[in-house]
Every structure is written in C-alpha cells, then in structure tokens.
Amino acid sequence: MKRLLYIFILTLGILVSNSGCKKFLAEQSQDEIKPSTIQELNSIMAADAYPYSPFCLSPLLNIVTDDVVCNGGQAQLSYQNVVKAGKSPFSWSKNMFEELLLPGGLSNTTHLDSWKTLYQRIASCNVGLAYVNKVSGSEEDKQNLKAQMLALRAYYYFNLVNMFGKPYNAQGVNPANSPGVPLKLNMEVTDEFYTRNSVAEVYQQIEADLLEAANLFRTYPKSNGPYKMNEIAVYTFLSRMYLYEEKWDQAIDFASKGLAKKSALTQLYPFGTVAADPANPYATAAATYNSPLVTYERRIYDTKYSTEVIWAYAPSTISSSGEDGFFKSQMNPAYKSTSNNPPYGISPDLLNLYDSKGSTANYTYIGDLRPRLYFSVTVIVNGIIPGSNPIAPSYAPKYYFGGMGSRTDGTVGGAGFRVAELYMNRAEANIQKFINTGNDALRVAALNDINTLRVSRYDPRQAYVPIDLTDKTALLNFCRDERRREFPFDGHRWFDLRRYGMPSISHVYNETGTPETFTLVQGDNRYTWPIPQEVLDRNGALTQNP
C-alpha cells in the first residue's frame, strides 16, 4: 500500500502557503492513493498517524528541565564540543531552534522542528478520519479506528499547545485570549493561511476529541493491545488534561474510571533480582542495580516486563532523535572509567529525591529502586558505593540519561501512559481539593494512592513505611516530588513546571571552566517555546511568542 500523498500536502497547509497545492493534488492519480478497505486504512494509519519510530516529540524536552545538569567541558575538547552543542536549549535561548541548526549545534536535526513533526501526524489523523466511513469493513472496526485517530490527534495537539502556548492555568492570563496553536481538523486543501487558535479553543478541541473517542471505545469495544490507543488510555489522558486545567473533580473521575479497569502496578524488585554471591555480596549488589548491563534497565514501558503499561510506543533512540547531541553514553576519553562525568547528566537535585539507600543499612536492602532501573548507569572501578563496605569497594555508580525508550533488542516501549499516572493524577487532584476544603478524607485518599505506588517501587526485603503527612503544603510538595521521581525523562517534567506556576530555575553552564548561570524567573516567557522561524517565514499569519 502506497502512503497517502495527502499527508505531506496537508502538513504544508498548516506550515506554509498552499499556493499550487490544489494543482499538485489534481495531477496525482487518485486511484493510487485511496484506501478501499478498513485493513488498508489501518495499515496506513499505523505507519503515518501513530508515533512509531522514527518519532520524537522533541529532542529538547529534557535538556530544558531542572532534571539535567551541565557537568562541563572538563578540559577535554570532545566534552567541550558536546557542552557547546547543548548551550542554546540549556540556556533557554529565544533563538534555540535556529542556533541548533548552525555548525556546532545538533548534528541530527530530523526531529528538531516539533511543530512540523506533530502537524504531520495530525494531518495523517485527519486523513484517517476523512476516510474511515468511506472504506469497506465492519462498523466495529471502523468506529474503533475513528476513536484511535481522535485520541491521537488530541495527543499531538496537547503536546503542541504545551510547547508553543502559555499554560492553561497561567496566572493573570485568560486562556480564551492566549495564543495557542492553529487547529486543522480536516484533510481539505485550501489557500488559507492558518492563524493561532486560543489556548482555550485548543483544549476544548482536545476534550471534544477525547470524549468522543471514549464513547466510541465503549460502544465499539475491541482489544487493541498496548500499542494502539484504547479506552483506558483515553481515561488516563482525560485525567491528565483536567489536571492541567485544574478541574479536580473531572481529573479524579476519569482517573478512577481508568483504575476501575486496570489498577495493577509493576513490582520493580523482580526487575533486578540476581542470585547473591556469598564471596562478594557488595559487588553483587552493585552489579545488580548499578550496571549498564542490567537486563531490565529502563524497561518500565516495556510490556514484556511491565504489567502497568496502558499505551506504549517506542520513540526514536537517543541517536536517531538527535538527543545524543547532548546526552552521551560514550565519550573519548571515556567517563565510565575516569574521573570525568557525562557533559550533560542527571541533576543531583533529582537523584537526591530518591530514598535509595544503596547498602547503607544492609547490602541486601536497596530502598527506592527507581534510580537503578529508570536511568542508564555506568560503574567505575575502584570507586566506592556511598555507604558500602569500605573493605571491598568495587563499584561506584554514575547515572546518566540513556533514554526511557532506548532499546537494543527490538522490543517496543518507552513512552505513553502507565497505571502509575492514574494514581498520581488522582492523588494530586484530591490534595488540591483537600487544600480547598479541609476535608480529611481527601487527604487520606491521596495518601493511599501515593503509598500504593511507592510500595511497588521499593525493595520488599524490608517493610515499606507508608508516608503520612497532615500539613497541606508539605503534602502537595511531596506529591509533586513523587511525580518527578516516577516520571523522569519521559515528557512530564517541563509541562509540570509550567503548570506549577513556572517557578524560577537556574542552569549553570560551564564549557571551558568559567561557570555561567542562566535563570528562568518565575513566570518567564521562555517557559513558552518560540515558534521556529522557518515556520513563521512560511506563514505570515502566525504571530511569534514574546
């Protein structure tokens, strides 16, 4: 089946002037590109509408957060070049998209223009929605595919508006008057330049698409598997969307709907279990949880090992996404066996949030397992694990970002929706209601959800001690920290910072030994990304963000 040529044309309808598009369309053989059966349309949508590889929401979503730190050039030219490549997004430059295209920027810019990448997928969804009632097939199959396309279109618009529009809940900003992104909801080609819809209008469309999708999934149930959009995924997405809008009751309602259908969490401890080595137990503990060869590293989205996946897709690898321009698993000289560190690595602020004991209390107890299993880790010889037996120091971990979805064995997984998010969305919404009403039952309900998640993340060789907080501010802060612990480097943190009021954060940049501090002040306009200049050049009806 040939891919629909419409997809490229429709994308141009968003990005550029459509002059000549109608003529080009008329010159094509329509018989070659029209699907006639639901099976053909399904195949086209799997290839062009779903975020299957190669796909990346943005290679910049991680480096702009406070989860990343610059370790500097470390007097090595190769390290300095990597540090320099990441300077524009790390410093939140208003010209970061253009600067990354210059020599010394990203070597792989395939996915740099998120505007183009996401609108291409939206165009494909629009094609599917236009054809779904024209092809042959069962009504169940057609309406189920329609639901998938609506949910996917909402997913792409949600990410677009949170990259290029102000937060829905931005203080002092009316989302009805705040510029969002253009809404293109059909496959027709026109000569129209598309202007920016408001943030509120975009959210209204996302909500409409998701509610219709949920209804279709309920009416035409079908087992789509974890790699296709499904009813529970839509409930999870709705709970997230309402959380962003601060509509707490709706967030709780849809999180509860999702948990009523799927509530099991993945138990992390079996991920890293190996037989103890009585001759060298400390080395065994280190090798189990701190080795880059751990079979289960970064597998929380992998349905082969993780039972909590609701919808998963494998984003492009670090290399093909372009993020390897900043995040290096290998360097020359190697930081794995030297005193050097990755040029850009995981922030100590993030690592210190984990109650990860190593072998502090007992070499058979690790504590919070997430830093061992959510990040890439390397070990250096002759180092010492903090708190380990100094008589037998064998390994010391160096955590670095290796990509939540990076795989070497071809398995799928890496991003999407998990049951953990349903628990965290509902907990946060209950806490906000507790703050507003003082109803202690809401506090108890929130703590129950948080503790349910945490017990699945801890080493069970010692009894998990549930948290019990009564102070409203402390409880909200703990919930936010728990969300940060649970969802590192998978697209949440930047958007969460935005909806938390866009707090002031700083990055210390150090290329050649002279530190330079860059700061986002609270409410900084740079929390909203600039529209790439090439997009503005091709569509004069678009306005740039301040």
PDB file of N, CA and C in Angstrom, residues 386-470:
ATOM      1  N   PRO A 386      28.353   4.800  47.924  1.00  0.00           N
ATOM      2  CA  PRO A 386      28.103   5.509  49.183  1.00  0.00           C
ATOM      3  C   PRO A 386      27.482   4.586  50.232  1.00  0.00           C
ATOM      4  N   GLY A 387      28.139   4.493  51.378  1.00  0.00           N
ATOM      5  CA  GLY A 387      27.625   3.682  52.466  1.00  0.00           C
ATOM      6  C   GLY A 387      27.983   2.212  52.385  1.00  0.00           C
ATOM      7  N   SER A 388      28.752   1.812  51.371  1.00  0.00           N
ATOM      8  CA  SER A 388      29.045   0.387  51.219  1.00  0.00           C
ATOM      9  C   SER A 388      30.225  -0.015  52.107  1.00  0.00           C
ATOM     10  N   ASN A 389      30.521  -1.281  52.110  1.00  0.00           N
ATOM     11  CA  ASN A 389      31.616  -1.806  52.906  1.00  0.00           C
ATOM     12  C   ASN A 389      32.949  -1.291  52.355  1.00  0.00           C
ATOM     13  N   PRO A 390      33.687  -0.459  53.072  1.00  0.00           N
ATOM     14  CA  PRO A 390      34.937   0.086  52.541  1.00  0.00           C
ATOM     15  C   PRO A 390      36.029  -0.962  52.363  1.00  0.00           C
ATOM     16  N   ILE A 391      35.823  -2.142  52.945  1.00  0.00           N
ATOM     17  CA  ILE A 391      36.837  -3.183  52.798  1.00  0.00           C
ATOM     18  C   ILE A 391      36.810  -3.789  51.402  1.00  0.00           C
ATOM     19  N   ALA A 392      35.640  -3.749  50.769  1.00  0.00           N
ATOM     20  CA  ALA A 392      35.518  -4.373  49.452  1.00  0.00           C
ATOM     21  C   ALA A 392      34.900  -3.414  48.441  1.00  0.00           C
ATOM     22  N   PRO A 393      35.518  -2.236  48.261  1.00  0.00           N
ATOM     23  CA  PRO A 393      34.947  -1.306  47.286  1.00  0.00           C
ATOM     24  C   PRO A 393      35.207  -1.795  45.860  1.00  0.00           C
ATOM     25  N   SER A 394      34.161  -1.990  45.101  1.00  0.00           N
ATOM     26  CA  SER A 394      34.330  -2.500  43.754  1.00  0.00           C
ATOM     27  C   SER A 394      33.684  -1.624  42.693  1.00  0.00           C
ATOM     28  N   TYR A 395      32.556  -1.009  43.029  1.00  0.00           N
ATOM     29  CA  TYR A 395      31.813  -0.276  42.020  1.00  0.00           C
ATOM     30  C   TYR A 395      31.305   1.045  42.590  1.00  0.00           C
ATOM     31  N   ALA A 396      31.196   2.029  41.746  1.00  0.00           N
ATOM     32  CA  ALA A 396      30.512   3.268  42.106  1.00  0.00           C
ATOM     33  C   ALA A 396      29.665   3.684  40.914  1.00  0.00           C
ATOM     34  N   PRO A 397      28.413   4.025  41.141  1.00  0.00           N
ATOM     35  CA  PRO A 397      27.530   4.314  40.006  1.00  0.00           C
ATOM     36  C   PRO A 397      27.697   5.730  39.476  1.00  0.00           C
ATOM     37  N   LYS A 398      27.547   5.867  38.178  1.00  0.00           N
ATOM     38  CA  LYS A 398      27.410   7.172  37.531  1.00  0.00           C
ATOM     39  C   LYS A 398      26.115   7.122  36.724  1.00  0.00           C
ATOM     40  N   TYR A 399      25.174   7.926  37.133  1.00  0.00           N
ATOM     41  CA  TYR A 399      23.885   7.927  36.455  1.00  0.00           C
ATOM     42  C   TYR A 399      23.926   8.916  35.293  1.00  0.00           C
ATOM     43  N   TYR A 400      23.391   8.499  34.192  1.00  0.00           N
ATOM     44  CA  TYR A 400      23.263   9.406  33.062  1.00  0.00           C
ATOM     45  C   TYR A 400      21.970   9.093  32.329  1.00  0.00           C
ATOM     46  N   PHE A 401      21.512  10.039  31.529  1.00  0.00           N
ATOM     47  CA  PHE A 401      20.260   9.853  30.810  1.00  0.00           C
ATOM     48  C   PHE A 401      20.525   9.024  29.571  1.00  0.00           C
ATOM     49  N   GLY A 402      19.872   7.861  29.502  1.00  0.00           N
ATOM     50  CA  GLY A 402      20.057   6.995  28.353  1.00  0.00           C
ATOM     51  C   GLY A 402      18.815   6.851  27.514  1.00  0.00           C
ATOM     52  N   GLY A 403      17.744   7.561  27.854  1.00  0.00           N
ATOM     53  CA  GLY A 403      16.523   7.470  27.078  1.00  0.00           C
ATOM     54  C   GLY A 403      15.598   6.411  27.623  1.00  0.00           C
ATOM     55  N   MET A 404      14.422   6.828  28.084  1.00  0.00           N
ATOM     56  CA  MET A 404      13.480   5.869  28.653  1.00  0.00           C
ATOM     57  C   MET A 404      13.067   4.815  27.638  1.00  0.00           C
ATOM     58  N   GLY A 405      13.161   5.134  26.352  1.00  0.00           N
ATOM     59  CA  GLY A 405      12.704   4.187  25.350  1.00  0.00           C
ATOM     60  C   GLY A 405      13.804   3.546  24.544  1.00  0.00           C
ATOM     61  N   SER A 406      15.045   3.770  24.889  1.00  0.00           N
ATOM     62  CA  SER A 406      16.150   3.219  24.112  1.00  0.00           C
ATOM     63  C   SER A 406      16.245   1.718  24.318  1.00  0.00           C
ATOM     64  N   ARG A 407      16.311   0.975  23.235  1.00  0.00           N
ATOM     65  CA  ARG A 407      16.359  -0.485  23.320  1.00  0.00           C
ATOM     66  C   ARG A 407      17.425  -1.034  22.374  1.00  0.00           C
ATOM     67  N   THR A 408      17.928  -2.180  22.687  1.00  0.00           N
ATOM     68  CA  THR A 408      18.889  -2.834  21.801  1.00  0.00           C
ATOM     69  C   THR A 408      18.367  -4.154  21.270  1.00  0.00           C
ATOM     70  N   ASP A 409      17.218  -4.608  21.783  1.00  0.00           N
ATOM     71  CA  ASP A 409      16.721  -5.923  21.367  1.00  0.00           C
ATOM     72  C   ASP A 409      15.454  -5.860  20.532  1.00  0.00           C
ATOM     73  N   GLY A 410      15.068  -4.645  20.104  1.00  0.00           N
ATOM     74  CA  GLY A 410      13.928  -4.516  19.223  1.00  0.00           C
ATOM     75  C   GLY A 410      12.574  -4.510  19.900  1.00  0.00           C
ATOM     76  N   THR A 411      12.523  -4.610  21.222  1.00  0.00           N
ATOM     77  CA  THR A 411      11.238  -4.609  21.904  1.00  0.00           C
ATOM     78  C   THR A 411      10.649  -3.208  21.920  1.00  0.00           C
ATOM     79  N   VAL A 412       9.326  -3.149  22.063  1.00  0.00           N
ATOM     80  CA  VAL A 412       8.616  -1.880  21.998  1.00  0.00           C
ATOM     81  C   VAL A 412       8.391  -1.330  23.394  1.00  0.00           C
ATOM     82  N   GLY A 413       8.390  -0.045  23.526  1.00  0.00           N
ATOM     83  CA  GLY A 413       8.109   0.593  24.807  1.00  0.00           C
ATOM     84  C   GLY A 413       9.021   1.776  25.018  1.00  0.00           C
ATOM     85  N   GLY A 414       8.592   2.693  25.857  1.00  0.00           N
ATOM     86  CA  GLY A 414       9.445   3.829  26.118  1.00  0.00           C
ATOM     87  C   GLY A 414       8.702   5.093  26.445  1.00  0.00           C
ATOM     88  N   ALA A 415       7.456   5.218  25.996  1.00  0.00           N
ATOM     89  CA  ALA A 415       6.660   6.398  26.298  1.00  0.00           C
ATOM     90  C   ALA A 415       5.196   6.018  26.168  1.00  0.00           C
ATOM     91  N   GLY A 416       4.320   6.888  26.675  1.00  0.00           N
ATOM     92  CA  GLY A 416       2.899   6.608  26.581  1.00  0.00           C
ATOM     93  C   GLY A 416       2.192   6.864  27.898  1.00  0.00           C
ATOM     94  N   PHE A 417       1.323   5.932  28.304  1.00  0.00           N
ATOM     95  CA  PHE A 417       0.560   6.046  29.545  1.00  0.00           C
ATOM     96  C   PHE A 417       0.759   4.796  30.385  1.00  0.00           C
ATOM     97  N   ARG A 418       0.891   4.998  31.707  1.00  0.00           N
ATOM     98  CA  ARG A 418       1.021   3.881  32.633  1.00  0.00           C
ATOM     99  C   ARG A 418       0.016   4.036  33.772  1.00  0.00           C
ATOM    100  N   VAL A 419      -0.270   2.939  34.446  1.00  0.00           N
ATOM    101  CA  VAL A 419      -1.178   2.962  35.585  1.00  0.00           C
ATOM    102  C   VAL A 419      -0.676   3.921  36.659  1.00  0.00           C
ATOM    103  N   ALA A 420       0.630   4.039  36.792  1.00  0.00           N
ATOM    104  CA  ALA A 420       1.199   4.944  37.798  1.00  0.00           C
ATOM    105  C   ALA A 420       0.650   6.358  37.654  1.00  0.00           C
ATOM    106  N   GLU A 421       0.427   6.791  36.420  1.00  0.00           N
ATOM    107  CA  GLU A 421      -0.081   8.146  36.231  1.00  0.00           C
ATOM    108  C   GLU A 421      -1.511   8.289  36.741  1.00  0.00           C
ATOM    109  N   LEU A 422      -2.314   7.263  36.590  1.00  0.00           N
ATOM    110  CA  LEU A 422      -3.678   7.329  37.116  1.00  0.00           C
ATOM    111  C   LEU A 422      -3.671   7.559  38.622  1.00  0.00           C
ATOM    112  N   TYR A 423      -2.812   6.832  39.336  1.00  0.00           N
ATOM    113  CA  TYR A 423      -2.707   7.024  40.790  1.00  0.00           C
ATOM    114  C   TYR A 423      -2.221   8.436  41.130  1.00  0.00           C
ATOM    115  N   MET A 424      -1.215   8.911  40.403  1.00  0.00           N
ATOM    116  CA  MET A 424      -0.647  10.222  40.727  1.00  0.00           C
ATOM    117  C   MET A 424      -1.586  11.357  40.341  1.00  0.00           C
ATOM    118  N   ASN A 425      -2.283  11.236  39.230  1.00  0.00           N
ATOM    119  CA  ASN A 425      -3.248  12.273  38.847  1.00  0.00           C
ATOM    120  C   ASN A 425      -4.360  12.383  39.878  1.00  0.00           C
ATOM    121  N   ARG A 426      -4.880  11.229  40.297  1.00  0.00           N
ATOM    122  CA  ARG A 426      -5.970  11.257  41.275  1.00  0.00           C
ATOM    123  C   ARG A 426      -5.482  11.772  42.616  1.00  0.00           C
ATOM    124  N   ALA A 427      -4.281  11.389  43.013  1.00  0.00           N
ATOM    125  CA  ALA A 427      -3.742  11.862  44.290  1.00  0.00           C
ATOM    126  C   ALA A 427      -3.594  13.379  44.292  1.00  0.00           C
ATOM    127  N   GLU A 428      -3.033  13.921  43.223  1.00  0.00           N
ATOM    128  CA  GLU A 428      -2.823  15.373  43.172  1.00  0.00           C
ATOM    129  C   GLU A 428      -4.150  16.128  43.207  1.00  0.00           C
ATOM    130  N   ALA A 429      -5.129  15.631  42.450  1.00  0.00           N
ATOM    131  CA  ALA A 429      -6.424  16.304  42.437  1.00  0.00           C
ATOM    132  C   ALA A 429      -7.088  16.241  43.817  1.00  0.00           C
ATOM    133  N   ASN A 430      -6.967  15.118  44.500  1.00  0.00           N
ATOM    134  CA  ASN A 430      -7.540  15.013  45.852  1.00  0.00           C
ATOM    135  C   ASN A 430      -6.835  15.942  46.829  1.00  0.00           C
ATOM    136  N   ILE A 431      -5.527  16.088  46.680  1.00  0.00           N
ATOM    137  CA  ILE A 431      -4.789  17.007  47.551  1.00  0.00           C
ATOM    138  C   ILE A 431      -5.246  18.440  47.325  1.00  0.00           C
ATOM    139  N   GLN A 432      -5.422  18.826  46.063  1.00  0.00           N
ATOM    140  CA  GLN A 432      -5.886  20.187  45.773  1.00  0.00           C
ATOM    141  C   GLN A 432      -7.268  20.416  46.369  1.00  0.00           C
ATOM    142  N   LYS A 433      -8.124  19.414  46.318  1.00  0.00           N
ATOM    143  CA  LYS A 433      -9.446  19.556  46.926  1.00  0.00           C
ATOM    144  C   LYS A 433      -9.347  19.602  48.456  1.00  0.00           C
ATOM    145  N   PHE A 434      -8.420  18.831  49.009  1.00  0.00           N
ATOM    146  CA  PHE A 434      -8.189  18.867  50.458  1.00  0.00           C
ATOM    147  C   PHE A 434      -7.723  20.258  50.886  1.00  0.00           C
ATOM    148  N   ILE A 435      -6.829  20.855  50.107  1.00  0.00           N
ATOM    149  CA  ILE A 435      -6.351  22.207  50.407  1.00  0.00           C
ATOM    150  C   ILE A 435      -7.500  23.205  50.377  1.00  0.00           C
ATOM    151  N   ASN A 436      -8.415  23.022  49.432  1.00  0.00           N
ATOM    152  CA  ASN A 436      -9.522  23.978  49.272  1.00  0.00           C
ATOM    153  C   ASN A 436     -10.628  23.776  50.301  1.00  0.00           C
ATOM    154  N   THR A 437     -10.826  22.529  50.743  1.00  0.00           N
ATOM    155  CA  THR A 437     -11.994  22.236  51.598  1.00  0.00           C
ATOM    156  C   THR A 437     -11.643  21.831  53.020  1.00  0.00           C
ATOM    157  N   GLY A 438     -10.439  21.314  53.226  1.00  0.00           N
ATOM    158  CA  GLY A 438     -10.071  20.821  54.542  1.00  0.00           C
ATOM    159  C   GLY A 438     -10.652  19.460  54.864  1.00  0.00           C
ATOM    160  N   ASN A 439     -11.311  18.833  53.918  1.00  0.00           N
ATOM    161  CA  ASN A 439     -11.912  17.509  54.117  1.00  0.00           C
ATOM    162  C   ASN A 439     -10.806  16.467  54.237  1.00  0.00           C
ATOM    163  N   ASP A 440     -10.634  15.889  55.427  1.00  0.00           N
ATOM    164  CA  ASP A 440      -9.513  14.994  55.674  1.00  0.00           C
ATOM    165  C   ASP A 440      -9.626  13.685  54.898  1.00  0.00           C
ATOM    166  N   ALA A 441     -10.827  13.312  54.519  1.00  0.00           N
ATOM    167  CA  ALA A 441     -10.994  12.083  53.737  1.00  0.00           C
ATOM    168  C   ALA A 441     -10.260  12.189  52.400  1.00  0.00           C
ATOM    169  N   LEU A 442     -10.176  13.395  51.857  1.00  0.00           N
ATOM    170  CA  LEU A 442      -9.465  13.610  50.595  1.00  0.00           C
ATOM    171  C   LEU A 442      -7.962  13.428  50.791  1.00  0.00           C
ATOM    172  N   ARG A 443      -7.455  13.897  51.938  1.00  0.00           N
ATOM    173  CA  ARG A 443      -6.040  13.701  52.257  1.00  0.00           C
ATOM    174  C   ARG A 443      -5.726  12.212  52.366  1.00  0.00           C
ATOM    175  N   VAL A 444      -6.572  11.486  53.067  1.00  0.00           N
ATOM    176  CA  VAL A 444      -6.365  10.045  53.256  1.00  0.00           C
ATOM    177  C   VAL A 444      -6.401   9.324  51.909  1.00  0.00           C
ATOM    178  N   ALA A 445      -7.340   9.716  51.056  1.00  0.00           N
ATOM    179  CA  ALA A 445      -7.451   9.083  49.736  1.00  0.00           C
ATOM    180  C   ALA A 445      -6.194   9.341  48.904  1.00  0.00           C
ATOM    181  N   ALA A 446      -5.677  10.558  48.967  1.00  0.00           N
ATOM    182  CA  ALA A 446      -4.471  10.893  48.225  1.00  0.00           C
ATOM    183  C   ALA A 446      -3.272  10.097  48.725  1.00  0.00           C
ATOM    184  N   LEU A 447      -3.125  10.010  50.033  1.00  0.00           N
ATOM    185  CA  LEU A 447      -2.010   9.254  50.601  1.00  0.00           C
ATOM    186  C   LEU A 447      -2.107   7.773  50.250  1.00  0.00           C
ATOM    187  N   ASN A 448      -3.311   7.261  50.205  1.00  0.00           N
ATOM    188  CA  ASN A 448      -3.488   5.858  49.835  1.00  0.00           C
ATOM    189  C   ASN A 448      -2.982   5.603  48.420  1.00  0.00           C
ATOM    190  N   ASP A 449      -3.296   6.516  47.495  1.00  0.00           N
ATOM    191  CA  ASP A 449      -2.823   6.359  46.120  1.00  0.00           C
ATOM    192  C   ASP A 449      -1.302   6.465  46.044  1.00  0.00           C
ATOM    193  N   ILE A 450      -0.729   7.440  46.738  1.00  0.00           N
ATOM    194  CA  ILE A 450       0.722   7.635  46.699  1.00  0.00           C
ATOM    195  C   ILE A 450       1.437   6.429  47.297  1.00  0.00           C
ATOM    196  N   ASN A 451       0.962   5.948  48.426  1.00  0.00           N
ATOM    197  CA  ASN A 451       1.606   4.795  49.071  1.00  0.00           C
ATOM    198  C   ASN A 451       1.436   3.519  48.256  1.00  0.00           C
ATOM    199  N   THR A 452       0.302   3.390  47.589  1.00  0.00           N
ATOM    200  CA  THR A 452       0.098   2.228  46.710  1.00  0.00           C
ATOM    201  C   THR A 452       1.148   2.202  45.615  1.00  0.00           C
ATOM    202  N   LEU A 453       1.452   3.359  45.051  1.00  0.00           N
ATOM    203  CA  LEU A 453       2.503   3.436  44.036  1.00  0.00           C
ATOM    204  C   LEU A 453       3.870   3.155  44.643  1.00  0.00           C
ATOM    205  N   ARG A 454       4.175   3.780  45.750  1.00  0.00           N
ATOM    206  CA  ARG A 454       5.520   3.703  46.307  1.00  0.00           C
ATOM    207  C   ARG A 454       5.896   2.298  46.772  1.00  0.00           C
ATOM    208  N   VAL A 455       4.954   1.573  47.330  1.00  0.00           N
ATOM    209  CA  VAL A 455       5.293   0.241  47.809  1.00  0.00           C
ATOM    210  C   VAL A 455       5.709  -0.661  46.656  1.00  0.00           C
ATOM    211  N   SER A 456       5.232  -0.396  45.464  1.00  0.00           N
ATOM    212  CA  SER A 456       5.624  -1.195  44.299  1.00  0.00           C
ATOM    213  C   SER A 456       7.003  -0.808  43.780  1.00  0.00           C
ATOM    214  N   ARG A 457       7.520   0.304  44.247  1.00  0.00           N
ATOM    215  CA  ARG A 457       8.823   0.810  43.777  1.00  0.00           C
ATOM    216  C   ARG A 457       9.960   0.507  44.746  1.00  0.00           C
ATOM    217  N   TYR A 458       9.637  -0.021  45.914  1.00  0.00           N
ATOM    218  CA  TYR A 458      10.654  -0.236  46.945  1.00  0.00           C
ATOM    219  C   TYR A 458      11.078  -1.695  47.031  1.00  0.00           C
ATOM    220  N   ASP A 459      12.303  -1.870  47.466  1.00  0.00           N
ATOM    221  CA  ASP A 459      12.852  -3.179  47.765  1.00  0.00           C
ATOM    222  C   ASP A 459      12.029  -3.790  48.904  1.00  0.00           C
ATOM    223  N   PRO A 460      11.375  -4.941  48.671  1.00  0.00           N
ATOM    224  CA  PRO A 460      10.495  -5.512  49.702  1.00  0.00           C
ATOM    225  C   PRO A 460      11.223  -6.290  50.784  1.00  0.00           C
ATOM    226  N   ARG A 461      12.558  -6.334  50.741  1.00  0.00           N
ATOM    227  CA  ARG A 461      13.281  -7.107  51.742  1.00  0.00           C
ATOM    228  C   ARG A 461      13.251  -6.438  53.111  1.00  0.00           C
ATOM    229  N   GLN A 462      12.786  -5.188  53.135  1.00  0.00           N
ATOM    230  CA  GLN A 462      12.412  -4.551  54.389  1.00  0.00           C
ATOM    231  C   GLN A 462      11.015  -3.972  54.198  1.00  0.00           C
ATOM    232  N   ALA A 463      10.241  -3.918  55.238  1.00  0.00           N
ATOM    233  CA  ALA A 463       8.859  -3.455  55.147  1.00  0.00           C
ATOM    234  C   ALA A 463       8.811  -1.986  54.741  1.00  0.00           C
ATOM    235  N   TYR A 464       7.994  -1.679  53.776  1.00  0.00           N
ATOM    236  CA  TYR A 464       7.807  -0.289  53.359  1.00  0.00           C
ATOM    237  C   TYR A 464       7.075   0.475  54.454  1.00  0.00           C
ATOM    238  N   VAL A 465       7.552   1.670  54.749  1.00  0.00           N
ATOM    239  CA  VAL A 465       6.920   2.515  55.762  1.00  0.00           C
ATOM    240  C   VAL A 465       6.075   3.566  55.052  1.00  0.00           C
ATOM    241  N   PRO A 466       4.763   3.503  55.149  1.00  0.00           N
ATOM    242  CA  PRO A 466       3.902   4.457  54.443  1.00  0.00           C
ATOM    243  C   PRO A 466       4.136   5.884  54.934  1.00  0.00           C
ATOM    244  N   ILE A 467       4.010   6.824  54.034  1.00  0.00           N
ATOM    245  CA  ILE A 467       4.096   8.226  54.421  1.00  0.00           C
ATOM    246  C   ILE A 467       2.742   8.660  54.961  1.00  0.00           C
ATOM    247  N   ASP A 468       2.760   9.628  55.884  1.00  0.00           N
ATOM    248  CA  ASP A 468       1.518  10.143  56.466  1.00  0.00           C
ATOM    249  C   ASP A 468       1.755  11.607  56.802  1.00  0.00           C
ATOM    250  N   LEU A 469       1.335  12.491  55.917  1.00  0.00           N
ATOM    251  CA  LEU A 469       1.534  13.926  56.075  1.00  0.00           C
ATOM    252  C   LEU A 469       0.192  14.606  56.297  1.00  0.00           C
ATOM    253  N   THR A 470       0.173  15.566  57.215  1.00  0.00           N
ATOM    254  CA  THR A 470      -1.064  16.303  57.508  1.00  0.00           C
ATOM    255  C   THR A 470      -1.006  17.747  57.048  1.00  0.00           C
TER     256      THR A 470
END
